[in-house]
Every structure is written in structure tokens, then in C-alpha cells.
Amino acid sequence: MMKNATRFLIFLIVLVHVRDVWATHPTPEIQDTTTVPKDWFLRDPETDHLQGLSVEKAYNTLLRGRPSKTIVVAVIDTGIDINHEDLKDVIWTNEDEIPGNGIDDDKNGYIDDVHGWNFIGGKNGNVEKDTYEVTREYARLKPRFEHADENKIAKKDKAEYALYKKVKAKYEHDFKFNKDQFDQYNQQYQVYINAFGTLSFCDSLLRAQGDGQTLTKTSLTAIAPKNDTIRFAKETLLRVLKETDDSTSVTAFLNELDGYLKQLKEGVDHYGTAVDYGYNMSYNPRDIVGDDPNNVHEKYYGNNDVTGPYARHGTHIAGVIGANRKNNIGIRGIADNVRIMSVRALPNGDERDKDIANAIRYAVDNGAQVVNMSFGKKFSPNKDLVDAAVKYAESKGVLLVHAAGNDNDNLDLEPDFPNRTFQKGGQTKTWIEVGASSWGANENLVADFSNYGKKTVDVFAPGVEIYSTIPDNGYEDLQGTSMACPTVVGVAALLFSYYPDLTANQVKTIIDQSTRKFASLKVTQPGTANEVTLDNLSITGGVINAYEAVKLAESIKSTPANK
């Protein structure tokens, strides 16, 4: 119905201002979505015909009655609502820290870090928005090379100059794209918000003429206008409802339109934030933190506010991993015996390498066995710093799980940071790169937004319409490789919990080797119209599955060498 609605709403705006003129205006298509169970990603492909993780099957069969060990999982993200009804009982608590006494009781360098730490906060608050890395790099390099003669660049500066040209092109392209998108969304939003107001006025006016009941196309027809205003209201609504069923209510129509307006507003806010903050070279929120930006080796800064001002993203991820499975409210997470540590390092913008390196080290030093990293960017000026933290995590037996990103890029050709490959050569062996998949075993199995890579992305995992926790005891569908990443983390935590003798490398191997394959199924390569097999888009050519992973873990545990 909304396609008809958008077609007629432009007409309505013109009608309000020039009542004897009718016009149409092209509007963006609304993507239709298939209704699937809210917990589809936990379900079993064989019995439920959904490409889920078979989590419930694993618990009801292979793991029934088995003992488990509590596993600490760190979520490096925007923050987590630690008081959420479905998360409060699974939040990690630092038992060596006395809450609120202003003393570093455990002497780890972080005062009152009871539930984690916040590397983008300070004494006077928290960073909410920040610039993108491409903006920061452009601002750094532009003064040096903006007016430089390419033929006179010193040999020692050639690499930096080449980076400058790449950054400049990326910045200018992306800024223009985001500015154009903001202008389009904002224009559409203003048009439709005015239309919504007019329709709502007409609806309330006509209801007042009758018994106040919900109006339908049929009941509208029966109204006898008493004056020109009532006649205009009636004709307006009837024209807008022209191509709908006779039983369609005006209220239902307005509710649908309201949903469309919310989508437009999200676009306005997203692109507006990008233009005003992300690509704003003069914007710098770092004074809030109070650290020394030039000291990349600085560690002890931030505050203990692990929720922060906008914890939607991190709270959603936490719910996927380990929302309380026993309280009979909300949702069920994947892992049933975890404690989730919140490490806040992601602003609304690009994370900084210094913060990510410190966040990884904090997670490792405070007992995390798995780290969720649902973030990424296209430039990493201090990659060596992050590489050192990744090597440290590997040396301590910690598994790092990273979201591949949502640009439908081939990561074999377009690097995303952080990644498993070290700047000075070599790779970490305890890293899983995750792309996003959907619920159907058809050409749309791989999410159209997901990054991919035959040599760089390990596995695909459910990342479309994932229903999970959001702040203030809420729940919401979100999608992205950010949502796929915690499904892998949840399965990894489950394996560590029920098979505590497994190493991080073994858990990675089990997850990789137990993926479900799809033989000759052709899927649409993201960002193209090409159809390829799944093994052309990832290293394993498969989608993760908890039941198969547990089955493989059981066989490894039972081999003579491991007895």
C-alpha cells in the first residue's frame, strides 16, 4: 500500500498549495521484507527451513544436562545498557573493584572499572560523535601537500604524498555523496511531514463530524459535507485512498505513512551527522577525553561509564551473544553461561587506533576469552599499534572476531581495518572475519550489503533482521555484519564454555570446519548482478552452525590424543 501512498502524497502537497493543479513526483522504493520469526537466527535449517544456527537444537540434544564454565566475552563497541532487563544478570563484574570509592582497588590503572571501561570519555562527559578517519587523515596531510609540486616531492615523502592523493579523492567523493544523500532525504522528509500533518488534520476534522469512529474509504463516501472545508477534507482523503481497498482505514494508512516517515528521518539523521561531524575537518571532540592525542602509547585515560550516551549498537550486540536465556522475557542469546564486559571505544564516527589497541589489551588483561569487534574503517594511521595489541591477544589465547563491513566490497582488493594481516608481515591465527547471511537458501543467502573475500572473510553468519536488545528495556530488528559478528562470538563462547580445554585456535578451526556448505547453490555477489558459489566469497564457503560446531568439538574431545 505504501507505494500508492507515496504516489498520492506528492499530489496532496500540491493540492494544499495549488488546489486546482495535480502532479506526481518520483519517490524512493520501499524495500519489501519477508516476515520471519524474531528468533530465526537461533533456528535449525532442517526442521525450521531457515538458515539459522541450530542453537536450540544444540542445547536440546548434544548439550542437554552438560556442565559448563562461565566465559567472559568483551564487546568493544558504543557501550552497553548494563541495566537492561535481559542483560543485567549476564554483565561482567570486576570482583576486585569496590564500586564508587574512587580508588583503583585492583591496581590495573583504571579507577572503579566495575563492569568494563570507556576509552572515549573523561572527567566531564563522553564523546558521542567523532570524525571519520579519512577526514582526520585529510586534515593531517592537506597542509603538507595541498600546493605541492608532484614533480618536486622528496623521495622520503613519496609514500605520504601517494596516501594524500588517495585520501583526498576518498574524502571528496564521500563528502559529496553524503551531502547529496542528506539533501535528498531532507527534502523528501519535509514534503512528507507536511503531508502527514495535512492528512491527520483532515482525519480529525471529518471524525468530529460523525461519531468519532475510525474512518474508512466506505464511511468517507457516506459523509455529507456541510461546508467547503469539510468537502476539501473528504475529497483529499478519498483521492489519497483511491487505489486502496474500500475497507482501508485512514488510521491504518496514517500509521503506515508514519513508519515511512521514521525511515526517512533515520536517513536525515544519519547523513546529517556524517556531513556535520564525520566529514567536518574542524570538529574535534577529543578534549572531552583529556588524553594526549600525540601519545599513541598512552593507556590510562577515559572513565568508567560503560553505557555512554548512545548504546543502541553495543546493547544489540550484547543481546545476540548472551541475553538471559532463563528469565522468560525478551529474547534468548546464543551463549547460556557468559559474562559480558563492556569496553566503550566507538563513537558515532570512526574509532581511533589508540583506543582500539587499549580496548583489546584491557579486555585481555581482565579475563576475556572472546572479543567482539563490530567496527571498521578504510584507513589506519597507527595500524602497528593495533597489530601489537592483536599479537598480545593471540599470545594470551584470546579469540578476536571481527565484522567484515557493509560496503559490499571485496576485501581481497579493498582492505578494511583492523584486520588479521600485520603491517610488517604475517597474520594472527586467532581471528575470525565475518560476513552477513540471510535466512533463505537461495540467491539472497549472502546479504546484499555484506563485504566478502575469498581470501579474507572466513565465514558467513546470520546478519539480516536480527532481533535483539536495545537500551531502556527495548528490542529491535537491526542488520549488518555488526549483527553477524556476535552470532559467531556467541557460538565461540558456547564452545569455550562446554569444552573449556579448547584453545582459541581450536575454537576458530572448529567454527571454520563445521560451517554448512551449499554445494552448487549460486548466490548473488554483493554489489553486483553476478551469481557465484559461496566458496568464491569466503575462505570456508559456508555459514556457521552451532550444532555442527558442538558435534565437531565433541569428536575432537573424544580423540585419544585429547583424552
PDB file of N, CA, C and O in Angstrom, residues 265-308:
ATOM      1  N   LYS A 265      13.433   9.867   8.424  1.00  0.00           N
ATOM      2  CA  LYS A 265      14.107  10.619   9.487  1.00  0.00           C
ATOM      3  C   LYS A 265      15.428   9.964   9.853  1.00  0.00           C
ATOM      4  O   LYS A 265      16.419  10.656  10.140  1.00  0.00           O
ATOM      5  N   GLU A 266      15.467   8.638   9.841  1.00  0.00           N
ATOM      6  CA  GLU A 266      16.728   7.947  10.099  1.00  0.00           C
ATOM      7  C   GLU A 266      17.772   8.321   9.047  1.00  0.00           C
ATOM      8  O   GLU A 266      18.948   8.500   9.360  1.00  0.00           O
ATOM      9  N   GLY A 267      17.323   8.426   7.797  1.00  0.00           N
ATOM     10  CA  GLY A 267      18.232   8.845   6.731  1.00  0.00           C
ATOM     11  C   GLY A 267      18.711  10.267   6.926  1.00  0.00           C
ATOM     12  O   GLY A 267      19.909  10.568   6.750  1.00  0.00           O
ATOM     13  N   VAL A 268      17.794  11.166   7.293  1.00  0.00           N
ATOM     14  CA  VAL A 268      18.159  12.559   7.558  1.00  0.00           C
ATOM     15  C   VAL A 268      19.201  12.633   8.666  1.00  0.00           C
ATOM     16  O   VAL A 268      20.218  13.324   8.549  1.00  0.00           O
ATOM     17  N   ASP A 269      18.952  11.918   9.756  1.00  0.00           N
ATOM     18  CA  ASP A 269      19.864  11.953  10.906  1.00  0.00           C
ATOM     19  C   ASP A 269      21.219  11.342  10.562  1.00  0.00           C
ATOM     20  O   ASP A 269      22.269  11.880  10.935  1.00  0.00           O
ATOM     21  N   HIS A 270      21.185  10.197   9.847  1.00  0.00           N
ATOM     22  CA  HIS A 270      22.434   9.511   9.506  1.00  0.00           C
ATOM     23  C   HIS A 270      23.325  10.380   8.626  1.00  0.00           C
ATOM     24  O   HIS A 270      24.507  10.612   8.948  1.00  0.00           O
ATOM     25  N   TYR A 271      22.777  10.856   7.523  1.00  0.00           N
ATOM     26  CA  TYR A 271      23.588  11.641   6.595  1.00  0.00           C
ATOM     27  C   TYR A 271      23.889  13.031   7.139  1.00  0.00           C
ATOM     28  O   TYR A 271      24.944  13.607   6.842  1.00  0.00           O
ATOM     29  N   GLY A 272      22.972  13.578   7.947  1.00  0.00           N
ATOM     30  CA  GLY A 272      23.231  14.865   8.582  1.00  0.00           C
ATOM     31  C   GLY A 272      24.401  14.789   9.541  1.00  0.00           C
ATOM     32  O   GLY A 272      25.257  15.687   9.578  1.00  0.00           O
ATOM     33  N   THR A 273      24.466  13.717  10.315  1.00  0.00           N
ATOM     34  CA  THR A 273      25.587  13.527  11.239  1.00  0.00           C
ATOM     35  C   THR A 273      26.894  13.363  10.477  1.00  0.00           C
ATOM     36  O   THR A 273      27.931  13.900  10.877  1.00  0.00           O
ATOM     37  N   ALA A 274      26.841  12.634   9.376  1.00  0.00           N
ATOM     38  CA  ALA A 274      28.056  12.446   8.564  1.00  0.00           C
ATOM     39  C   ALA A 274      28.578  13.787   8.054  1.00  0.00           C
ATOM     40  O   ALA A 274      29.786  14.066   8.140  1.00  0.00           O
ATOM     41  N   VAL A 275      27.691  14.617   7.552  1.00  0.00           N
ATOM     42  CA  VAL A 275      28.099  15.914   6.992  1.00  0.00           C
ATOM     43  C   VAL A 275      28.570  16.861   8.086  1.00  0.00           C
ATOM     44  O   VAL A 275      29.602  17.524   7.960  1.00  0.00           O
ATOM     45  N   ASP A 276      27.802  16.954   9.172  1.00  0.00           N
ATOM     46  CA  ASP A 276      28.094  17.933  10.214  1.00  0.00           C
ATOM     47  C   ASP A 276      29.281  17.547  11.090  1.00  0.00           C
ATOM     48  O   ASP A 276      29.957  18.429  11.642  1.00  0.00           O
ATOM     49  N   TYR A 277      29.517  16.250  11.233  1.00  0.00           N
ATOM     50  CA  TYR A 277      30.571  15.796  12.142  1.00  0.00           C
ATOM     51  C   TYR A 277      31.606  14.909  11.448  1.00  0.00           C
ATOM     52  O   TYR A 277      32.811  15.162  11.522  1.00  0.00           O
ATOM     53  N   GLY A 278      31.141  13.838  10.785  1.00  0.00           N
ATOM     54  CA  GLY A 278      32.066  12.865  10.216  1.00  0.00           C
ATOM     55  C   GLY A 278      33.049  13.456   9.233  1.00  0.00           C
ATOM     56  O   GLY A 278      34.239  13.094   9.233  1.00  0.00           O
ATOM     57  N   TYR A 279      32.587  14.355   8.362  1.00  0.00           N
ATOM     58  CA  TYR A 279      33.454  14.953   7.337  1.00  0.00           C
ATOM     59  C   TYR A 279      33.811  16.403   7.645  1.00  0.00           C
ATOM     60  O   TYR A 279      34.244  17.140   6.764  1.00  0.00           O
ATOM     61  N   ASN A 280      33.650  16.794   8.880  1.00  0.00           N
ATOM     62  CA  ASN A 280      33.936  18.166   9.312  1.00  0.00           C
ATOM     63  C   ASN A 280      35.370  18.236   9.835  1.00  0.00           C
ATOM     64  O   ASN A 280      35.663  17.805  10.944  1.00  0.00           O
ATOM     65  N   MET A 281      36.268  18.794   9.050  1.00  0.00           N
ATOM     66  CA  MET A 281      37.689  18.794   9.413  1.00  0.00           C
ATOM     67  C   MET A 281      38.008  19.691  10.601  1.00  0.00           C
ATOM     68  O   MET A 281      39.071  19.572  11.207  1.00  0.00           O
ATOM     69  N   SER A 282      37.112  20.578  10.954  1.00  0.00           N
ATOM     70  CA  SER A 282      37.367  21.467  12.091  1.00  0.00           C
ATOM     71  C   SER A 282      36.780  20.937  13.395  1.00  0.00           C
ATOM     72  O   SER A 282      36.970  21.537  14.455  1.00  0.00           O
ATOM     73  N   TYR A 283      36.076  19.803  13.321  1.00  0.00           N
ATOM     74  CA  TYR A 283      35.442  19.269  14.522  1.00  0.00           C
ATOM     75  C   TYR A 283      36.404  18.345  15.262  1.00  0.00           C
ATOM     76  O   TYR A 283      36.996  17.442  14.676  1.00  0.00           O
ATOM     77  N   ASN A 284      36.569  18.579  16.564  1.00  0.00           N
ATOM     78  CA  ASN A 284      37.448  17.722  17.373  1.00  0.00           C
ATOM     79  C   ASN A 284      36.876  17.587  18.778  1.00  0.00           C
ATOM     80  O   ASN A 284      36.966  18.520  19.583  1.00  0.00           O
ATOM     81  N   PRO A 285      36.283  16.426  19.095  1.00  0.00           N
ATOM     82  CA  PRO A 285      35.693  16.240  20.419  1.00  0.00           C
ATOM     83  C   PRO A 285      36.678  15.702  21.458  1.00  0.00           C
ATOM     84  O   PRO A 285      36.301  15.420  22.587  1.00  0.00           O
ATOM     85  N   ARG A 286      37.932  15.550  21.075  1.00  0.00           N
ATOM     86  CA  ARG A 286      38.869  14.796  21.906  1.00  0.00           C
ATOM     87  C   ARG A 286      39.211  15.495  23.219  1.00  0.00           C
ATOM     88  O   ARG A 286      39.700  14.847  24.155  1.00  0.00           O
ATOM     89  N   ASP A 287      38.950  16.798  23.314  1.00  0.00           N
ATOM     90  CA  ASP A 287      39.217  17.492  24.568  1.00  0.00           C
ATOM     91  C   ASP A 287      38.415  16.891  25.721  1.00  0.00           C
ATOM     92  O   ASP A 287      38.829  16.972  26.881  1.00  0.00           O
ATOM     93  N   ILE A 288      37.275  16.294  25.405  1.00  0.00           N
ATOM     94  CA  ILE A 288      36.439  15.676  26.437  1.00  0.00           C
ATOM     95  C   ILE A 288      37.200  14.562  27.141  1.00  0.00           C
ATOM     96  O   ILE A 288      37.095  14.379  28.358  1.00  0.00           O
ATOM     97  N   VAL A 289      37.986  13.805  26.373  1.00  0.00           N
ATOM     98  CA  VAL A 289      38.707  12.662  26.928  1.00  0.00           C
ATOM     99  C   VAL A 289      39.853  13.121  27.820  1.00  0.00           C
ATOM    100  O   VAL A 289      40.103  12.537  28.886  1.00  0.00           O
ATOM    101  N   GLY A 290      40.554  14.157  27.384  1.00  0.00           N
ATOM    102  CA  GLY A 290      41.637  14.697  28.195  1.00  0.00           C
ATOM    103  C   GLY A 290      42.952  13.954  28.068  1.00  0.00           C
ATOM    104  O   GLY A 290      43.867  14.143  28.880  1.00  0.00           O
ATOM    105  N   ASP A 291      43.066  13.103  27.045  1.00  0.00           N
ATOM    106  CA  ASP A 291      44.330  12.402  26.841  1.00  0.00           C
ATOM    107  C   ASP A 291      45.244  13.254  25.968  1.00  0.00           C
ATOM    108  O   ASP A 291      44.866  14.319  25.498  1.00  0.00           O
ATOM    109  N   ASP A 292      46.435  12.752  25.727  1.00  0.00           N
ATOM    110  CA  ASP A 292      47.368  13.409  24.820  1.00  0.00           C
ATOM    111  C   ASP A 292      47.252  12.731  23.460  1.00  0.00           C
ATOM    112  O   ASP A 292      47.751  11.611  23.290  1.00  0.00           O
ATOM    113  N   PRO A 293      46.614  13.366  22.494  1.00  0.00           N
ATOM    114  CA  PRO A 293      46.404  12.724  21.188  1.00  0.00           C
ATOM    115  C   PRO A 293      47.693  12.312  20.497  1.00  0.00           C
ATOM    116  O   PRO A 293      47.696  11.396  19.673  1.00  0.00           O
ATOM    117  N   ASN A 294      48.779  12.982  20.815  1.00  0.00           N
ATOM    118  CA  ASN A 294      50.048  12.685  20.157  1.00  0.00           C
ATOM    119  C   ASN A 294      50.792  11.523  20.818  1.00  0.00           C
ATOM    120  O   ASN A 294      51.775  11.024  20.271  1.00  0.00           O
ATOM    121  N   ASN A 295      50.333  11.109  21.974  1.00  0.00           N
ATOM    122  CA  ASN A 295      50.966   9.999  22.679  1.00  0.00           C
ATOM    123  C   ASN A 295      50.156   8.736  22.427  1.00  0.00           C
ATOM    124  O   ASN A 295      49.233   8.407  23.170  1.00  0.00           O
ATOM    125  N   VAL A 296      50.505   8.011  21.373  1.00  0.00           N
ATOM    126  CA  VAL A 296      49.713   6.845  20.981  1.00  0.00           C
ATOM    127  C   VAL A 296      49.917   5.671  21.926  1.00  0.00           C
ATOM    128  O   VAL A 296      49.171   4.695  21.883  1.00  0.00           O
ATOM    129  N   HIS A 297      50.925   5.753  22.787  1.00  0.00           N
ATOM    130  CA  HIS A 297      51.191   4.662  23.717  1.00  0.00           C
ATOM    131  C   HIS A 297      50.563   4.904  25.091  1.00  0.00           C
ATOM    132  O   HIS A 297      50.712   4.080  25.992  1.00  0.00           O
ATOM    133  N   GLU A 298      49.853   6.015  25.230  1.00  0.00           N
ATOM    134  CA  GLU A 298      49.170   6.324  26.488  1.00  0.00           C
ATOM    135  C   GLU A 298      48.050   5.309  26.738  1.00  0.00           C
ATOM    136  O   GLU A 298      47.310   4.943  25.835  1.00  0.00           O
ATOM    137  N   LYS A 299      47.908   4.861  27.985  1.00  0.00           N
ATOM    138  CA  LYS A 299      46.930   3.821  28.302  1.00  0.00           C
ATOM    139  C   LYS A 299      45.858   4.270  29.296  1.00  0.00           C
ATOM    140  O   LYS A 299      44.684   3.931  29.147  1.00  0.00           O
ATOM    141  N   TYR A 300      46.234   4.985  30.307  1.00  0.00           N
ATOM    142  CA  TYR A 300      45.331   5.180  31.438  1.00  0.00           C
ATOM    143  C   TYR A 300      44.560   6.494  31.332  1.00  0.00           C
ATOM    144  O   TYR A 300      44.881   7.491  31.983  1.00  0.00           O
ATOM    145  N   TYR A 301      43.548   6.484  30.485  1.00  0.00           N
ATOM    146  CA  TYR A 301      42.652   7.625  30.306  1.00  0.00           C
ATOM    147  C   TYR A 301      41.241   7.074  30.146  1.00  0.00           C
ATOM    148  O   TYR A 301      41.037   5.863  30.006  1.00  0.00           O
ATOM    149  N   GLY A 302      40.245   7.949  30.165  1.00  0.00           N
ATOM    150  CA  GLY A 302      38.860   7.526  29.998  1.00  0.00           C
ATOM    151  C   GLY A 302      38.080   7.614  31.294  1.00  0.00           C
ATOM    152  O   GLY A 302      38.492   8.281  32.259  1.00  0.00           O
ATOM    153  N   ASN A 303      36.925   6.940  31.341  1.00  0.00           N
ATOM    154  CA  ASN A 303      36.131   6.878  32.568  1.00  0.00           C
ATOM    155  C   ASN A 303      35.415   5.527  32.645  1.00  0.00           C
ATOM    156  O   ASN A 303      35.566   4.691  31.763  1.00  0.00           O
ATOM    157  N   ASN A 304      34.624   5.331  33.681  1.00  0.00           N
ATOM    158  CA  ASN A 304      34.002   4.016  33.880  1.00  0.00           C
ATOM    159  C   ASN A 304      32.539   3.970  33.439  1.00  0.00           C
ATOM    160  O   ASN A 304      31.810   3.043  33.814  1.00  0.00           O
ATOM    161  N   ASP A 305      32.115   4.948  32.633  1.00  0.00           N
ATOM    162  CA  ASP A 305      30.751   4.934  32.096  1.00  0.00           C
ATOM    163  C   ASP A 305      30.717   4.000  30.889  1.00  0.00           C
ATOM    164  O   ASP A 305      30.997   4.405  29.756  1.00  0.00           O
ATOM    165  N   VAL A 306      30.347   2.744  31.112  1.00  0.00           N
ATOM    166  CA  VAL A 306      30.403   1.745  30.044  1.00  0.00           C
ATOM    167  C   VAL A 306      29.124   1.708  29.212  1.00  0.00           C
ATOM    168  O   VAL A 306      29.013   0.900  28.280  1.00  0.00           O
ATOM    169  N   THR A 307      28.174   2.566  29.546  1.00  0.00           N
ATOM    170  CA  THR A 307      26.944   2.662  28.738  1.00  0.00           C
ATOM    171  C   THR A 307      27.060   3.801  27.741  1.00  0.00           C
ATOM    172  O   THR A 307      26.870   3.612  26.541  1.00  0.00           O
ATOM    173  N   GLY A 308      27.401   4.988  28.233  1.00  0.00           N
ATOM    174  CA  GLY A 308      27.566   6.129  27.342  1.00  0.00           C
ATOM    175  C   GLY A 308      26.250   6.686  26.844  1.00  0.00           C
ATOM    176  O   GLY A 308      25.166   6.212  27.203  1.00  0.00           O
TER     177      GLY A 308
END
